mmCIF file of C-alpha atoms in Angstrom:
data_model
loop_
_atom_site.group_PDB
_atom_site.id
_atom_site.type_symbol
_atom_site.label_atom_id
_atom_site.label_comp_id
_atom_site.label_asym_id
_atom_site.label_seq_id
_atom_site.Cartn_x
_atom_site.Cartn_y
_atom_site.Cartn_z
ATOM 1 C CA MET A 8 90.705 139.164 -73.083
ATOM 2 C CA PRO A 9 94.022 140.027 -70.917
ATOM 3 C CA GLU A 10 95.181 142.089 -74.159
ATOM 4 C CA LEU A 11 91.573 144.140 -74.712
ATOM 5 C CA ASN A 12 92.397 144.741 -70.573
ATOM 6 C CA ASN A 13 95.548 145.950 -71.113
ATOM 7 C CA LEU A 14 95.495 148.574 -73.970
ATOM 8 C CA TYR A 15 91.709 149.827 -72.089
ATOM 9 C CA SER A 16 94.148 150.161 -68.873
ATOM 10 C CA PHE A 17 96.351 152.257 -71.050
ATOM 11 C CA TRP A 18 94.384 154.655 -72.855
ATOM 12 C CA VAL A 19 91.106 155.552 -70.522
ATOM 13 C CA PRO A 20 93.410 156.278 -67.737
ATOM 14 C CA LEU A 21 95.689 158.076 -68.788
ATOM 15 C CA GLN A 22 94.534 159.815 -71.910
ATOM 16 C CA PHE A 23 91.230 160.194 -71.921
ATOM 17 C CA GLU A 24 89.865 160.190 -68.232
ATOM 18 C CA PRO A 25 91.905 163.169 -66.847
ATOM 19 C CA ARG A 26 90.873 165.299 -70.138
ATOM 20 C CA TRP A 27 87.096 164.077 -69.741
ATOM 21 C CA GLU A 28 86.753 164.737 -66.255
ATOM 22 C CA GLN A 29 87.736 168.435 -67.053
ATOM 23 C CA HIS A 30 84.963 169.009 -69.758
ATOM 24 C CA LEU A 31 82.239 167.477 -67.473
ATOM 25 C CA LEU A 32 79.527 169.951 -65.835
ATOM 26 C CA GLU A 33 79.883 169.966 -61.889
ATOM 27 C CA SER A 34 76.793 169.626 -59.633
ATOM 28 C CA SER A 35 75.596 171.824 -57.088
ATOM 29 C CA LEU A 36 75.403 168.673 -55.270
ATOM 30 C CA LYS A 37 77.745 167.166 -53.398
ATOM 31 C CA GLN A 38 79.284 163.811 -54.279
ATOM 32 C CA ARG A 39 81.853 161.856 -53.239
ATOM 33 C CA ARG A 40 83.816 160.696 -55.778
ATOM 34 C CA ARG A 41 85.477 157.595 -54.130
ATOM 35 C CA GLN A 42 87.291 154.974 -56.794
ATOM 36 C CA GLY A 43 84.853 151.950 -57.750
ATOM 37 C CA ALA A 44 85.195 148.205 -57.253
ATOM 38 C CA LEU A 45 85.765 148.425 -61.035
ATOM 39 C CA CYS A 46 87.766 151.086 -63.297
ATOM 40 C CA LEU A 47 86.005 152.750 -66.231
ATOM 41 C CA SER A 48 88.727 150.659 -68.680
ATOM 42 C CA GLU A 49 87.588 146.840 -66.662
ATOM 43 C CA ILE A 50 84.348 148.195 -67.589
ATOM 44 C CA MET A 51 85.108 148.837 -71.234
ATOM 45 C CA THR A 52 86.616 145.768 -71.764
ATOM 46 C CA ILE A 53 83.863 143.208 -69.931
ATOM 47 C CA MET A 54 81.414 145.125 -72.765
ATOM 48 C CA VAL A 55 84.276 144.459 -75.663
ATOM 49 C CA GLY A 56 84.570 141.625 -74.930
ATOM 50 C CA PHE A 57 80.980 140.467 -74.955
ATOM 51 C CA HIS A 58 80.797 141.070 -78.564
ATOM 52 C CA LEU A 59 84.218 138.938 -78.995
ATOM 53 C CA SER A 60 82.627 136.418 -77.184
ATOM 54 C CA GLY A 61 80.255 134.115 -79.070
ATOM 55 C CA TYR A 62 77.984 134.617 -76.557
ATOM 56 C CA GLN A 63 74.681 135.665 -78.306
ATOM 57 C CA THR A 64 73.167 137.699 -74.436
ATOM 58 C CA PHE A 65 75.579 139.576 -72.522
ATOM 59 C CA LYS A 66 73.721 137.909 -68.546
ATOM 60 C CA HIS A 67 75.003 134.325 -69.784
ATOM 61 C CA TYR A 68 78.149 135.412 -70.528
ATOM 62 C CA TYR A 69 78.907 137.940 -67.234
ATOM 63 C CA LEU A 70 77.919 134.560 -65.079
ATOM 64 C CA ASN A 71 78.778 132.256 -66.888
ATOM 65 C CA TYR A 72 81.932 133.032 -68.055
ATOM 66 C CA VAL A 73 83.130 136.310 -66.311
ATOM 67 C CA LEU A 74 82.169 136.162 -62.983
ATOM 68 C CA ARG A 75 83.339 132.432 -62.955
ATOM 69 C CA TYR A 76 86.482 132.499 -64.567
ATOM 70 C CA GLN A 77 87.844 135.993 -65.695
ATOM 71 C CA ARG A 78 88.318 137.042 -61.809
ATOM 72 C CA ASP A 79 92.371 137.405 -61.531
ATOM 73 C CA TYR A 80 92.012 139.998 -64.533
ATOM 74 C CA PHE A 81 88.924 142.039 -63.006
ATOM 75 C CA PRO A 82 89.091 141.371 -59.011
ATOM 76 C CA GLY A 83 86.726 143.183 -58.176
ATOM 77 C CA LEU A 84 83.417 142.232 -60.498
ATOM 78 C CA VAL A 85 80.107 142.979 -58.870
ATOM 79 C CA SER A 86 76.688 141.649 -59.586
ATOM 80 C CA TYR A 87 75.431 141.891 -62.643
ATOM 81 C CA ASN A 88 73.044 144.351 -61.509
ATOM 82 C CA ARG A 89 74.890 146.872 -60.366
ATOM 83 C CA PHE A 90 77.299 146.221 -63.692
ATOM 84 C CA VAL A 91 74.791 147.140 -65.678
ATOM 85 C CA GLU A 92 74.395 150.156 -63.392
ATOM 86 C CA LEU A 93 77.345 151.262 -64.140
ATOM 87 C CA LEU A 94 77.860 150.503 -67.745
ATOM 88 C CA GLN A 95 76.130 154.314 -68.837
ATOM 89 C CA GLY A 96 78.915 155.932 -67.518
ATOM 90 C CA SER A 97 81.056 154.294 -70.851
ATOM 91 C CA LEU A 98 79.079 155.426 -73.729
ATOM 92 C CA VAL A 99 81.556 158.603 -73.952
ATOM 93 C CA PRO A 100 85.111 156.603 -73.381
ATOM 94 C CA LEU A 101 83.961 154.124 -76.194
ATOM 95 C CA CYS A 102 82.287 156.760 -78.870
ATOM 96 C CA CYS A 103 86.204 158.371 -78.286
ATOM 97 C CA PHE A 104 87.584 155.003 -78.198
ATOM 98 C CA LEU A 105 85.983 153.966 -81.540
ATOM 99 C CA THR A 106 86.821 157.129 -83.150
ATOM 100 C CA SER A 107 90.638 156.282 -82.474
ATOM 101 C CA ARG A 108 90.166 152.215 -83.992
ATOM 102 C CA PHE A 109 89.215 153.977 -87.388
ATOM 103 C CA GLY A 110 91.253 152.783 -90.420
ATOM 104 C CA GLN A 111 92.806 155.002 -92.681
ATOM 105 C CA CYS A 112 91.429 155.688 -95.998
ATOM 106 C CA SER A 113 92.850 154.256 -99.240
ATOM 107 C CA GLY A 114 91.164 155.174 -101.963
ATOM 108 C CA ILE A 115 87.758 153.222 -102.224
ATOM 109 C CA SER A 116 85.218 152.716 -99.360
ATOM 110 C CA PHE A 117 81.887 151.433 -99.462
ATOM 111 C CA ILE A 118 79.111 153.271 -97.405
ATOM 112 C CA ASP A 119 75.990 151.648 -97.159
ATOM 113 C CA SER A 120 73.434 151.433 -94.217
ATOM 114 C CA THR A 121 71.752 148.796 -91.895
ATOM 115 C CA LYS A 122 68.624 148.672 -89.426
ATOM 116 C CA ILE A 123 68.832 147.809 -85.973
ATOM 117 C CA SER A 124 65.305 147.390 -84.979
ATOM 118 C CA VAL A 125 64.148 147.538 -81.232
ATOM 119 C CA CYS A 126 60.885 145.634 -81.408
ATOM 120 C CA HIS A 127 58.805 143.258 -83.190
ATOM 121 C CA ASN A 128 56.574 145.440 -85.377
ATOM 122 C CA ARG A 129 53.475 144.082 -83.502
ATOM 123 C CA ARG A 130 55.096 145.626 -80.240
ATOM 124 C CA ILE A 131 55.548 149.534 -81.663
ATOM 125 C CA GLY A 132 52.447 150.410 -80.071
ATOM 126 C CA SER A 133 53.647 149.341 -76.719
ATOM 127 C CA HIS A 134 57.141 149.619 -77.204
ATOM 128 C CA LYS A 135 58.525 152.830 -74.179
ATOM 129 C CA VAL A 136 62.309 152.027 -74.181
ATOM 130 C CA MET A 137 62.824 154.149 -76.923
ATOM 131 C CA ALA A 138 60.040 156.231 -77.670
ATOM 132 C CA ASP A 139 61.577 159.217 -77.955
ATOM 133 C CA PHE A 140 64.719 158.411 -80.076
ATOM 134 C CA ALA A 141 63.376 155.663 -82.326
ATOM 135 C CA ALA A 142 61.208 156.086 -85.430
ATOM 136 C CA ARG A 143 59.616 153.765 -88.242
ATOM 137 C CA GLY A 144 61.479 153.516 -90.930
ATOM 138 C CA LYS A 145 62.060 150.808 -94.434
ATOM 139 C CA THR A 146 63.976 148.741 -95.824
ATOM 140 C CA SER A 147 64.380 146.377 -99.634
ATOM 141 C CA VAL A 148 62.783 143.735 -96.859
ATOM 142 C CA GLY A 149 59.929 145.893 -95.204
ATOM 143 C CA TRP A 150 59.220 148.115 -92.133
ATOM 144 C CA PHE A 151 61.155 148.392 -88.636
ATOM 145 C CA TYR A 152 61.046 150.490 -85.665
ATOM 146 C CA GLY A 153 64.341 151.651 -84.629
ATOM 147 C CA PHE A 154 67.523 152.826 -85.933
ATOM 148 C CA LYS A 155 70.018 153.019 -88.944
ATOM 149 C CA LEU A 156 73.332 152.043 -88.893
ATOM 150 C CA HIS A 157 75.318 153.641 -91.250
ATOM 151 C CA LEU A 158 78.603 152.968 -92.087
ATOM 152 C CA VAL A 159 82.009 153.735 -94.668
ATOM 153 C CA ILE A 160 84.580 151.151 -95.444
ATOM 154 C CA ASN A 161 87.657 150.295 -96.829
ATOM 155 C CA ASP A 162 88.423 147.964 -99.050
ATOM 156 C CA GLN A 163 89.966 146.334 -96.245
ATOM 157 C CA GLY A 164 87.440 146.274 -94.156
ATOM 158 C CA GLU A 165 88.547 148.638 -91.564
ATOM 159 C CA LEU A 166 85.529 150.964 -90.207
ATOM 160 C CA LEU A 167 86.457 155.023 -91.747
ATOM 161 C CA GLY A 168 83.157 156.327 -90.371
ATOM 162 C CA VAL A 169 79.776 155.846 -88.298
ATOM 163 C CA LYS A 170 77.058 157.006 -88.214
ATOM 164 C CA ILE A 171 73.250 156.031 -85.547
ATOM 165 C CA THR A 172 69.809 157.888 -86.883
ATOM 166 C CA ALA A 173 66.657 157.010 -86.593
ATOM 167 C CA GLY A 174 64.808 154.521 -88.618
ATOM 168 C CA ASN A 175 62.956 157.464 -90.650
ATOM 169 C CA VAL A 176 65.971 159.913 -92.198
ATOM 170 C CA ASP A 177 67.566 159.216 -95.580
ATOM 171 C CA ASP A 178 69.833 157.333 -96.103
ATOM 172 C CA ARG A 179 71.488 160.418 -98.731
ATOM 173 C CA ASP A 180 71.169 163.082 -95.644
ATOM 174 C CA VAL A 181 74.472 161.667 -93.546
ATOM 175 C CA VAL A 182 76.369 161.196 -96.809
ATOM 176 C CA PRO A 183 78.190 164.147 -96.357
ATOM 177 C CA GLU A 184 79.402 164.446 -92.820
ATOM 178 C CA LEU A 185 80.242 160.378 -93.447
ATOM 179 C CA ALA A 186 82.504 161.099 -96.607
ATOM 180 C CA ARG A 187 84.638 164.536 -94.885
ATOM 181 C CA SER A 188 87.566 162.799 -94.175
ATOM 182 C CA LEU A 189 87.062 160.630 -97.801
ATOM 183 C CA PHE A 190 89.229 160.746 -100.776
ATOM 184 C CA GLY A 191 88.372 159.121 -104.207
ATOM 185 C CA LYS A 192 85.727 156.451 -104.391
ATOM 186 C CA LEU A 193 82.269 156.131 -102.755
ATOM 187 C CA PHE A 194 80.862 153.082 -103.845
ATOM 188 C CA GLY A 195 77.258 152.927 -102.819
ATOM 189 C CA ASP A 196 74.007 150.930 -103.721
ATOM 190 C CA ARG A 197 71.185 152.678 -105.752
ATOM 191 C CA GLY A 198 69.305 154.797 -102.811
ATOM 192 C CA TYR A 199 72.715 156.682 -102.798
ATOM 193 C CA ILE A 200 71.685 157.668 -106.443
ATOM 194 C CA SER A 201 71.400 161.784 -106.185
ATOM 195 C CA GLN A 202 73.001 164.625 -109.123
ATOM 196 C CA PRO A 203 72.704 167.228 -105.633
ATOM 197 C CA LEU A 204 74.940 164.617 -103.209
ATOM 198 C CA PHE A 205 77.188 163.948 -106.569
ATOM 199 C CA GLU A 206 78.492 167.273 -107.281
ATOM 200 C CA GLN A 207 78.328 168.655 -102.602
ATOM 201 C CA LEU A 208 80.926 165.439 -102.653
ATOM 202 C CA TRP A 209 82.770 165.993 -105.346
ATOM 203 C CA GLU A 210 83.656 169.187 -104.367
ATOM 204 C CA GLN A 211 84.480 167.817 -100.573
ATOM 205 C CA GLY A 212 86.754 165.216 -103.737
ATOM 206 C CA VAL A 213 84.922 162.322 -103.610
ATOM 207 C CA GLN A 214 83.707 160.529 -106.479
ATOM 208 C CA LEU A 215 80.454 159.069 -105.774
ATOM 209 C CA VAL A 216 79.921 155.892 -108.032
ATOM 210 C CA THR A 217 76.571 153.717 -107.974
ATOM 211 C CA LYS A 218 75.201 151.417 -110.200
ATOM 212 C CA VAL A 219 71.703 153.214 -112.097
ATOM 213 C CA ARG A 220 67.844 152.491 -111.869
ATOM 214 C CA LYS A 221 66.300 151.372 -114.675
ATOM 215 C CA ASN A 222 64.336 153.991 -115.629
ATOM 216 C CA MET A 223 67.391 156.122 -115.896
ATOM 217 C CA LYS A 224 69.879 156.137 -118.634
ATOM 218 C CA ASN A 225 73.045 154.027 -118.758
ATOM 219 C CA LYS A 226 75.993 155.352 -118.154
ATOM 220 C CA LEU A 227 79.792 154.597 -118.836
ATOM 221 C CA LEU A 228 82.114 154.035 -116.006
ATOM 222 C CA PRO A 229 85.357 152.639 -116.139
ATOM 223 C CA MET A 230 86.230 148.666 -116.098
ATOM 224 C CA PHE A 231 87.580 148.816 -112.581
ATOM 225 C CA ASP A 232 84.429 150.773 -111.669
ATOM 226 C CA LYS A 233 81.885 148.287 -112.473
ATOM 227 C CA LEU A 234 84.536 145.352 -110.940
ATOM 228 C CA LEU A 235 84.259 147.459 -107.250
ATOM 229 C CA LEU A 236 80.662 147.963 -107.584
ATOM 230 C CA ARG A 237 80.043 143.897 -107.668
ATOM 231 C CA LYS A 238 82.105 143.996 -104.444
ATOM 232 C CA ARG A 239 80.127 146.517 -102.905
ATOM 233 C CA SER A 240 78.886 143.339 -100.746
ATOM 234 C CA ILE A 241 82.108 143.311 -98.389
ATOM 235 C CA ILE A 242 80.036 146.169 -96.451
ATOM 236 C CA GLU A 243 76.964 143.536 -96.208
ATOM 237 C CA THR A 244 79.252 141.763 -94.993
ATOM 238 C CA VAL A 245 81.280 143.838 -92.336
ATOM 239 C CA ASN A 246 76.712 144.816 -91.516
ATOM 240 C CA ASP A 247 76.131 140.860 -91.349
ATOM 241 C CA GLN A 248 79.122 140.018 -88.607
ATOM 242 C CA LEU A 249 78.507 142.797 -86.909
ATOM 243 C CA LYS A 250 74.436 141.572 -85.943
ATOM 244 C CA ASN A 251 74.807 137.712 -86.597
ATOM 245 C CA ILE A 252 78.105 137.529 -84.443
ATOM 246 C CA SER A 253 79.291 140.864 -82.314
ATOM 247 C CA GLN A 254 74.998 140.480 -81.176
ATOM 248 C CA ILE A 255 74.379 144.574 -81.665
ATOM 249 C CA GLU A 256 70.727 144.173 -83.037
ATOM 250 C CA HIS A 257 67.829 142.230 -80.135
ATOM 251 C CA SER A 258 64.874 143.756 -78.364
ATOM 252 C CA ARG A 259 65.707 142.869 -74.949
ATOM 253 C CA HIS A 260 67.072 146.721 -73.752
ATOM 254 C CA ARG A 261 65.947 148.397 -70.531
ATOM 255 C CA SER A 262 67.789 151.472 -70.825
ATOM 256 C CA PRO A 263 68.344 154.253 -73.951
ATOM 257 C CA VAL A 264 71.894 154.302 -72.834
ATOM 258 C CA ASN A 265 72.809 151.084 -72.579
ATOM 259 C CA PHE A 266 71.342 150.180 -76.134
ATOM 260 C CA PHE A 267 73.421 152.590 -77.156
ATOM 261 C CA VAL A 268 76.552 151.504 -75.185
ATOM 262 C CA ASN A 269 75.661 147.195 -76.408
ATOM 263 C CA LEU A 270 75.615 149.295 -80.214
ATOM 264 C CA ILE A 271 79.413 151.479 -80.016
ATOM 265 C CA ALA A 272 81.383 147.722 -78.195
ATOM 266 C CA GLY A 273 79.843 145.477 -81.099
ATOM 267 C CA LEU A 274 81.750 148.475 -83.120
ATOM 268 C CA VAL A 275 84.942 148.946 -81.068
ATOM 269 C CA ALA A 276 85.272 144.607 -81.093
ATOM 270 C CA TYR A 277 84.730 144.445 -84.894
ATOM 271 C CA THR A 278 88.154 146.178 -85.101
ATOM 272 C CA PHE A 279 89.989 144.120 -83.075
ATOM 273 C CA ARG A 280 89.001 141.154 -85.371
ATOM 274 C CA GLU A 281 92.068 139.835 -87.490
ATOM 275 C CA LYS A 282 90.216 138.818 -90.270
ATOM 276 C CA LYS A 283 88.087 141.354 -91.784
ATOM 277 C CA PRO A 284 86.109 141.571 -95.096
ATOM 278 C CA SER A 285 88.690 142.623 -97.700
ATOM 279 C CA LEU A 286 88.789 143.039 -101.502
ATOM 280 C CA ASN A 287 92.761 142.046 -101.417
ATOM 281 C CA ILE A 288 93.280 144.527 -104.205
ATOM 282 C CA ARG A 289 96.137 147.161 -102.647
ATOM 283 C CA LEU A 290 98.823 146.218 -105.004
ATOM 284 C CA PRO A 291 101.115 148.654 -105.899
ATOM 285 C CA GLN A 292 100.780 149.061 -109.704
ATOM 286 C CA ALA A 293 97.106 149.516 -109.666
ATOM 287 C CA LEU A 294 96.254 151.737 -105.782
ATOM 288 C CA PRO A 295 97.819 154.657 -106.691
ATOM 289 C CA ASP A 296 95.822 154.641 -110.550
ATOM 290 C CA VAL A 297 92.051 153.987 -108.334
ATOM 291 C CA VAL A 298 93.105 157.273 -106.241
ATOM 292 C CA ALA A 299 93.813 159.377 -108.615
#
């Protein structure tokens, strides 16, 4: 926690916050701009710390851990209800900080999407919090109501791209945007099969590699590509860690903004984990051939 606090305290107030305020729209109403008890960097640190703590609910984490044991690091701690109100102002800084934590493309990338349910299917009719943003979608395990989290990672488990869409968005629609800064080969499941998408990515310098469906003709692939397709589960492991360790998916949100704050903070927390799922294939004699 102290290491995270020092990092945010440098990045947010000194580098990001002054530039961010220059682009904010001014309100016609007079507003006081006094310094709050908690600065923006402290709010972000507490949120990211929650996803690294192992607690399943933020309320228990804040009441039972932060308020009891973290006052030396955060002297201006506020009540739980007040902290929840302050979270909305950290969404844009968290998104910007997440992009600064992305890894480097090595020529071997994996793409996948996972559902983020906001309520049980039986409560879809009565759910109001995310009614303007969420949508019904379908995965291989059934229907859900909420969002899709699209991820691109490299062979070391580092995030390369993130996009959040409604649950009814086709996985293939977001690939060109996520692959904009990639090169080499991009491995995905059968849900990404599309000849127009393959050709579009090929023009961008990216080769899309997927398995074929049962009703499709088999195609010859290099042995290395076949081995990497079998290792595509690495990105499913990342999704599993985000949901079961970082707690990015739950149905207790009462604010759409706080929902996205929790989700982005969980992604930022993942980038700080020392042990990420990795293929351990970065050999000097192998990687240049893969990139080429």
